[in-house]
Amino acid sequence: MNHLHPRVTAYALTIALAWMSTNVLAGDHVPALSFDLPPTAVAVPVDLSDRMTPTAQAGESVQVNLRLSSMVSGSKVPTIDRWMVQVVPRAASWRVLDYSPRTETGSDYASPIQVKRSDETTSSFGMAADGGYGHLASAHLGADHGGKQSEAIQFDKHAPLHAVSAAGTIQRGRGVYYKLRWTSQQVLEGEKNFQVSFDVPPGFRAAMLDVVVMAYGKPAKSNPITGVWSDMPLLETSSNSTLLGKANFTVAVHRNGDDAAWQLARQLAAAEVRLRQAASGHRADTSIRSLPTLIRHVAAKIDVDSVDIHGDWAERLIAGTADPYVDPVIRKLPADLRVIALDYCDSRRALLALDQPKR
């Protein structure tokens, strides 16, 4: 009896599991919830000296405007409940001075609620007597007394409020977060503007911001059976809300009026586009691009010489958490793809070098 090589057996099992997973997920039409944010932003100097804490080396305050957009596409639209947005600068010396929008409350009622109370009291007394003796005589005696008292009180009651948006600082005042809820007055689709003012070192020219946005709500029902199960109370989660979409952005910030910083910020944005396009194109050229993430990880563990080009190496590189010279995945990439990755790192280094002290 012939025995297959262990690696061949493992690959056969991997392909079988991937085929079953693909067939199971083929009928699921998940609507696309996408976010977009411009890759560059302008830092405009503002006067916020009254909100700055005095330090040994006085800094300056700048304001950054971020235009975040979202789009829901697909035949079945999910129910979006809220957004969570986090903005954190990479420079450790930056501090948040102000932000907008701030915490706001709203109500589904357009006017105060009117309450009317009525008290009514009624009393009655009656007496009657009839007498007769044969057909010769009859008598009737009656008495009746009644009383009624009514009192009405009417007043206005404040309509119940709920949070439309909430905002505050994170990471010990270095960053800021926003929570936006979908209400009758606020729709979480389209463009939203966020303004953040930072205390930056004197002579600031360029920096980078990391922006994370997450959307929560209820996914669209894919079929009647799924809808029946999702409506059962026993299967509802405590929050009754799931993660519908998430996006990570890096924003190159340059000082207003600094042409050199503006050019370097644009070069970094172009390098990021080339990196993402190259990584996406290389994934599409592979024969295992349709394998689910879990199956691809299993295959990568089996073959120690393989490179999981479908992983998050490009996102880690853009987020600054991967070193292209020591990262095991990036080091095994094809030469042309590594060159593009190194070009991106060089563009980022050139931008951030503007704020480095000169020796």
Coordinates of C-alpha atoms in Angstrom, one line a residue:
M1 CA 0.0 0.0 0.0
N2 CA 1.4 3.4 -1.0
H3 CA 1.7 6.1 1.6
L4 CA 1.5 9.7 0.6
H5 CA 4.1 12.2 1.7
P6 CA 2.9 14.0 4.9
R7 CA 3.2 17.4 3.2
V8 CA 1.1 16.2 0.3
T9 CA -1.5 14.9 2.7
A10 CA -1.5 18.2 4.6
Y11 CA -1.9 20.2 1.4
A12 CA -4.8 18.0 0.3
L13 CA -6.5 18.5 3.6
T14 CA -5.9 22.3 3.4
I15 CA -7.4 22.5 -0.2
A16 CA -10.4 20.4 0.9
L17 CA -11.1 22.7 3.9
A18 CA -10.7 25.7 1.7
W19 CA -13.2 24.3 -0.9
M20 CA -15.8 23.7 1.8
S21 CA -15.3 27.1 3.4
T22 CA -15.6 28.8 0.0
N23 CA -18.8 26.9 -0.8
V24 CA -20.3 27.8 2.6
L25 CA -19.5 31.5 2.2
A26 CA -20.4 31.7 -1.4
G27 CA -24.1 32.4 -0.7
D28 CA -23.3 35.2 1.8
H29 CA -23.7 38.6 0.2
V30 CA -22.0 40.9 2.7
P31 CA -22.6 44.5 1.9
A32 CA -19.5 46.7 1.5
L33 CA -19.0 49.4 4.1
S34 CA -16.0 51.5 3.0
F35 CA -14.3 54.5 4.5
D36 CA -12.1 57.1 2.9
L37 CA -9.7 59.8 4.3
P38 CA -7.4 62.1 2.4
P39 CA -3.7 61.0 2.8
T40 CA -2.5 64.6 3.6
A41 CA -3.8 67.3 5.9
V42 CA -2.8 70.9 6.6
A43 CA -1.8 72.1 10.1
V44 CA -2.9 75.7 10.5
P45 CA -1.4 77.7 13.4
V46 CA -4.1 78.9 15.8
D47 CA -3.9 81.0 19.0
L48 CA -4.8 78.7 21.9
S49 CA -2.3 80.0 24.4
D50 CA -5.0 80.1 27.1
R51 CA -5.4 76.3 26.9
M52 CA -1.7 75.4 26.8
T53 CA 0.2 74.3 29.9
P54 CA 3.4 76.4 30.4
T55 CA 6.5 74.3 29.8
A56 CA 10.3 75.0 29.8
Q57 CA 10.3 75.2 26.0
A58 CA 7.1 76.9 24.9
G59 CA 5.5 75.2 21.9
E60 CA 2.8 76.4 19.5
S61 CA -0.7 75.2 18.7
V62 CA -1.9 74.0 15.3
Q63 CA -5.3 72.8 14.1
V64 CA -5.8 69.9 11.7
N65 CA -9.0 69.3 9.8
L66 CA -9.9 65.6 8.9
R67 CA -12.6 64.8 6.3
L68 CA -13.8 61.3 6.9
S69 CA -16.2 59.7 4.3
S70 CA -18.2 56.5 4.4
M71 CA -20.2 54.7 1.7
V72 CA -22.5 51.7 2.0
S73 CA -22.9 49.7 -1.2
G74 CA -24.6 46.4 -2.0
S75 CA -28.1 45.1 -2.4
K76 CA -28.6 44.5 1.3
V77 CA -27.8 47.4 3.6
P78 CA -26.8 46.8 7.3
T79 CA -28.2 48.8 10.2
I80 CA -25.4 51.2 11.3
D81 CA -25.7 52.1 14.9
R82 CA -22.5 54.1 15.7
W83 CA -19.0 55.1 14.6
M84 CA -15.9 55.0 16.7
V85 CA -13.0 57.2 15.5
Q86 CA -9.6 57.5 17.1
V87 CA -6.9 60.1 16.1
V88 CA -3.4 59.6 17.6
P89 CA -0.2 61.4 16.5
R90 CA 3.0 59.4 16.2
A91 CA 5.1 62.1 17.8
A92 CA 5.2 61.4 21.5
S93 CA 5.6 65.2 22.3
W94 CA 2.2 66.2 20.8
R95 CA -0.7 67.0 23.1
V96 CA -4.4 67.6 22.4
L97 CA -5.6 71.1 23.2
D98 CA -9.1 71.2 21.6
Y99 CA -11.3 69.1 19.4
S100 CA -14.6 69.2 17.5
P101 CA -17.3 68.0 17.5
R102 CA -17.7 67.7 21.2
T103 CA -20.2 65.7 23.3
E104 CA -23.7 66.5 22.2
T105 CA -27.1 65.2 23.2
G106 CA -30.4 65.1 21.3
S107 CA -33.9 63.9 21.5
D108 CA -36.4 62.3 19.1
Y109 CA -39.1 64.7 20.4
A110 CA -39.3 68.2 18.8
S111 CA -40.9 69.9 21.8
P112 CA -41.4 69.3 25.5
I113 CA -43.7 66.6 26.6
Q114 CA -47.0 67.9 28.0
V115 CA -48.4 66.1 31.1
K116 CA -52.0 66.6 32.3
R117 CA -53.3 65.3 35.6
S118 CA -57.0 65.4 36.7
D119 CA -58.6 64.8 40.1
E120 CA -62.4 64.4 40.4
T121 CA -64.5 63.9 43.5
T122 CA -68.2 63.1 43.4
S123 CA -70.7 62.5 46.3
S124 CA -74.4 61.6 46.3
F125 CA -77.2 61.0 48.9
G126 CA -80.8 60.0 48.2
M127 CA -83.9 58.9 50.2
A128 CA -87.5 57.8 49.1
A129 CA -90.6 56.5 50.9
D130 CA -93.9 55.2 49.6
G131 CA -97.0 54.3 51.6
G132 CA -100.5 53.1 50.9
Y133 CA -103.7 51.9 52.6
G134 CA -105.9 50.0 50.3
H135 CA -107.0 52.1 47.4
L136 CA -107.8 55.2 49.4
A137 CA -104.4 56.7 50.1
S138 CA -100.7 56.8 48.9
A139 CA -97.8 58.9 49.9
H140 CA -94.2 59.6 48.6
L141 CA -91.3 61.2 50.3
G142 CA -87.9 61.8 48.7
A143 CA -84.6 63.7 49.2
D144 CA -81.5 63.9 47.0
H145 CA -78.1 65.7 47.4
G146 CA -75.1 65.5 45.1
G147 CA -71.6 67.2 45.0
K148 CA -68.7 67.2 42.4
Q149 CA -65.3 68.6 42.6
S150 CA -62.7 68.6 39.7
E151 CA -59.1 69.7 39.6
A152 CA -56.6 69.6 36.6
I153 CA -52.9 70.2 36.6
Q154 CA -50.9 70.6 33.3
F155 CA -47.1 71.0 32.9
D156 CA -44.3 70.5 30.4
K157 CA -41.7 67.7 30.9
H158 CA -38.3 67.7 29.3
A159 CA -38.0 65.2 26.5
P160 CA -35.6 62.3 27.1
L161 CA -32.1 62.9 25.8
H162 CA -29.5 60.5 24.4
A163 CA -25.9 61.0 23.2
V164 CA -25.7 62.0 19.6
S165 CA -21.9 62.3 19.7
A166 CA -19.3 61.9 22.4
A167 CA -15.7 62.9 22.4
G168 CA -12.7 63.0 24.7
T169 CA -9.0 62.4 25.0
I170 CA -7.1 59.1 25.0
Q171 CA -3.5 58.0 25.7
R172 CA -3.0 60.5 28.5
G173 CA -4.1 63.4 26.3
R174 CA -2.0 62.6 23.2
G175 CA -5.0 61.5 21.1
V176 CA -8.7 62.1 20.8
Y177 CA -11.7 59.8 20.2
Y178 CA -15.2 60.4 18.8
K179 CA -18.3 58.3 19.1
L180 CA -21.1 59.2 16.7
R181 CA -24.5 57.6 16.8
W182 CA -27.0 57.3 14.0
T183 CA -30.1 59.2 15.0
S184 CA -33.1 60.9 13.3
Q185 CA -31.0 64.1 13.1
Q186 CA -27.6 62.5 12.2
V187 CA -26.9 60.1 9.4
L188 CA -23.6 58.2 9.4
E189 CA -23.0 58.1 5.7
G190 CA -21.3 60.6 3.6
E191 CA -18.6 63.1 4.9
K192 CA -18.0 64.1 8.5
N193 CA -15.5 66.8 9.5
F194 CA -13.3 66.4 12.6
Q195 CA -11.0 69.2 13.9
V196 CA -8.2 68.6 16.4
S197 CA -5.9 71.2 17.8
F198 CA -2.5 70.0 19.1
D199 CA 0.3 71.5 21.1
V200 CA 3.4 70.9 19.0
P201 CA 7.1 71.7 19.4
P202 CA 8.2 75.1 18.1
G203 CA 9.1 75.3 14.5
F204 CA 6.9 72.3 13.6
R205 CA 6.9 71.4 9.8
A206 CA 5.6 67.9 9.3
A207 CA 4.3 64.9 11.2
M208 CA 2.0 61.8 10.9
L209 CA -1.3 60.9 12.4
D210 CA -2.8 57.4 12.8
V211 CA -6.6 57.4 12.3
V212 CA -8.7 54.3 13.1
V213 CA -12.5 54.2 12.3
M214 CA -14.9 51.4 13.2
A215 CA -18.6 51.0 12.5
Y216 CA -20.9 49.0 14.7
G217 CA -24.5 47.8 14.0
K218 CA -26.5 44.9 12.8
P219 CA -25.5 43.1 9.6
A220 CA -28.1 42.7 6.8
K221 CA -30.0 39.4 6.8
S222 CA -28.7 37.2 4.1
N223 CA -31.6 34.8 3.9
P224 CA -34.8 34.0 5.8
I225 CA -33.3 31.2 7.8
T226 CA -30.5 33.5 9.1
G227 CA -33.0 36.2 9.9
V228 CA -35.1 33.7 12.0
W229 CA -32.1 32.6 14.0
S230 CA -30.8 36.2 14.5
D231 CA -34.2 37.3 15.8
M232 CA -34.3 34.7 18.6
P233 CA -33.7 36.3 22.0
L234 CA -31.4 33.5 23.2
L235 CA -28.9 34.3 20.5
E236 CA -28.8 38.1 21.0
T237 CA -25.6 39.5 22.4
S238 CA -25.6 41.8 25.3
S239 CA -24.7 44.8 23.2
N240 CA -26.9 43.6 20.2
S241 CA -24.2 45.2 18.0
T242 CA -21.4 43.8 15.9
L243 CA -18.4 45.2 14.0
L244 CA -19.5 46.1 10.5
G245 CA -16.3 47.7 9.2
K246 CA -12.9 48.9 10.2
A247 CA -10.3 51.0 8.5
N248 CA -6.8 52.3 9.4
F249 CA -5.4 55.4 7.8
T250 CA -2.1 57.3 8.1
V251 CA -2.2 61.0 7.4
A252 CA 0.8 63.1 6.5
V253 CA 0.4 66.5 8.2
H254 CA 2.4 69.5 6.9
R255 CA 2.5 73.1 8.1
N256 CA 0.4 75.6 6.2
G257 CA 2.6 77.5 3.7
D258 CA 5.6 75.2 3.9
D259 CA 6.1 74.2 0.3
A260 CA 8.9 71.7 1.0
A261 CA 6.8 69.9 3.6
W262 CA 3.8 69.8 1.3
Q263 CA 5.9 68.3 -1.5
L264 CA 7.2 65.5 0.8
A265 CA 3.7 64.8 2.1
R266 CA 2.5 64.4 -1.4
Q267 CA 5.4 62.1 -2.3
L268 CA 4.6 59.9 0.8
A269 CA 1.0 59.7 -0.3
A270 CA 2.0 58.6 -3.8
A271 CA 4.4 56.0 -2.4
E272 CA 1.6 54.6 -0.2
V273 CA -0.6 54.2 -3.3
R274 CA 2.1 52.4 -5.2
L275 CA 2.8 50.1 -2.3
R276 CA -0.9 49.2 -1.8
Q277 CA -1.4 48.6 -5.6
A278 CA 1.7 46.5 -5.8
A279 CA 0.8 44.4 -2.8
S280 CA -2.8 43.9 -4.1
G281 CA -1.6 43.0 -7.6
H282 CA 0.9 40.5 -6.3
R283 CA -1.8 38.8 -4.2
A284 CA -4.2 38.6 -7.2
D285 CA -1.5 36.8 -9.3
T286 CA -1.2 33.9 -6.9
S287 CA -3.3 30.8 -7.3
I288 CA -4.4 30.6 -3.6
R289 CA -5.9 34.1 -3.4
S290 CA -9.3 32.7 -2.7
L291 CA -8.3 30.7 0.3
P292 CA -9.7 32.0 3.6
T293 CA -7.3 33.6 6.1
L294 CA -7.2 30.7 8.5
I295 CA -6.5 28.2 5.8
R296 CA -3.7 30.3 4.4
H297 CA -2.1 30.5 7.8
V298 CA -2.3 26.7 8.1
A299 CA -0.6 26.3 4.7
A300 CA 2.1 28.8 5.7
K301 CA 2.8 26.8 8.9
I302 CA 3.1 23.6 6.9
D303 CA 5.5 25.0 4.3
V304 CA 8.1 26.9 6.3
D305 CA 9.7 28.3 3.1
S306 CA 6.5 29.9 1.9
V307 CA 5.7 33.6 2.3
D308 CA 2.2 34.6 3.3
I309 CA 1.9 37.6 0.9
H310 CA -1.8 37.7 1.7
G311 CA -1.1 38.7 5.3
D312 CA -1.0 42.2 6.8
W313 CA 2.6 43.0 6.0
A314 CA 1.7 46.1 3.9
E315 CA -0.6 47.4 6.7
R316 CA 2.1 46.9 9.3
L317 CA 4.7 48.6 7.2
I318 CA 2.4 51.7 6.7
A319 CA 1.5 51.7 10.4
G320 CA 5.2 51.8 11.3
T321 CA 5.1 48.6 13.2
A322 CA 7.3 46.6 10.7
D323 CA 10.9 47.1 9.9
P324 CA 11.5 46.1 6.2
Y325 CA 15.1 45.1 7.0
V326 CA 14.3 42.6 9.7
D327 CA 10.7 41.6 9.2
P328 CA 10.7 37.9 8.1
V329 CA 7.8 38.3 5.7
I330 CA 9.0 41.4 4.0
R331 CA 12.5 40.1 3.6
K332 CA 11.2 37.1 1.6
L333 CA 9.1 39.2 -0.8
P334 CA 10.1 39.4 -4.5
A335 CA 12.8 41.9 -5.2
D336 CA 10.5 44.3 -7.1
L337 CA 8.0 44.4 -4.3
R338 CA 10.7 44.9 -1.7
V339 CA 12.0 47.9 -3.7
I340 CA 8.6 49.5 -3.6
A341 CA 8.3 48.9 0.2
L342 CA 11.8 50.4 0.8
D343 CA 10.8 53.4 -1.4
Y344 CA 7.8 54.0 0.9
C345 CA 10.0 53.9 4.0
D346 CA 12.4 56.4 2.4
S347 CA 9.6 58.8 1.6
R348 CA 8.3 58.6 5.2
R349 CA 11.8 59.1 6.6
A350 CA 12.3 62.2 4.5
L351 CA 9.1 63.7 5.7
L352 CA 9.7 63.1 9.4
A353 CA 13.3 64.3 9.1
L354 CA 12.0 67.9 8.7
D355 CA 11.3 68.0 12.4
Q356 CA 14.5 66.4 13.5
P357 CA 17.0 68.7 15.3
K358 CA 19.9 69.6 13.1
R359 CA 23.3 68.6 14.3

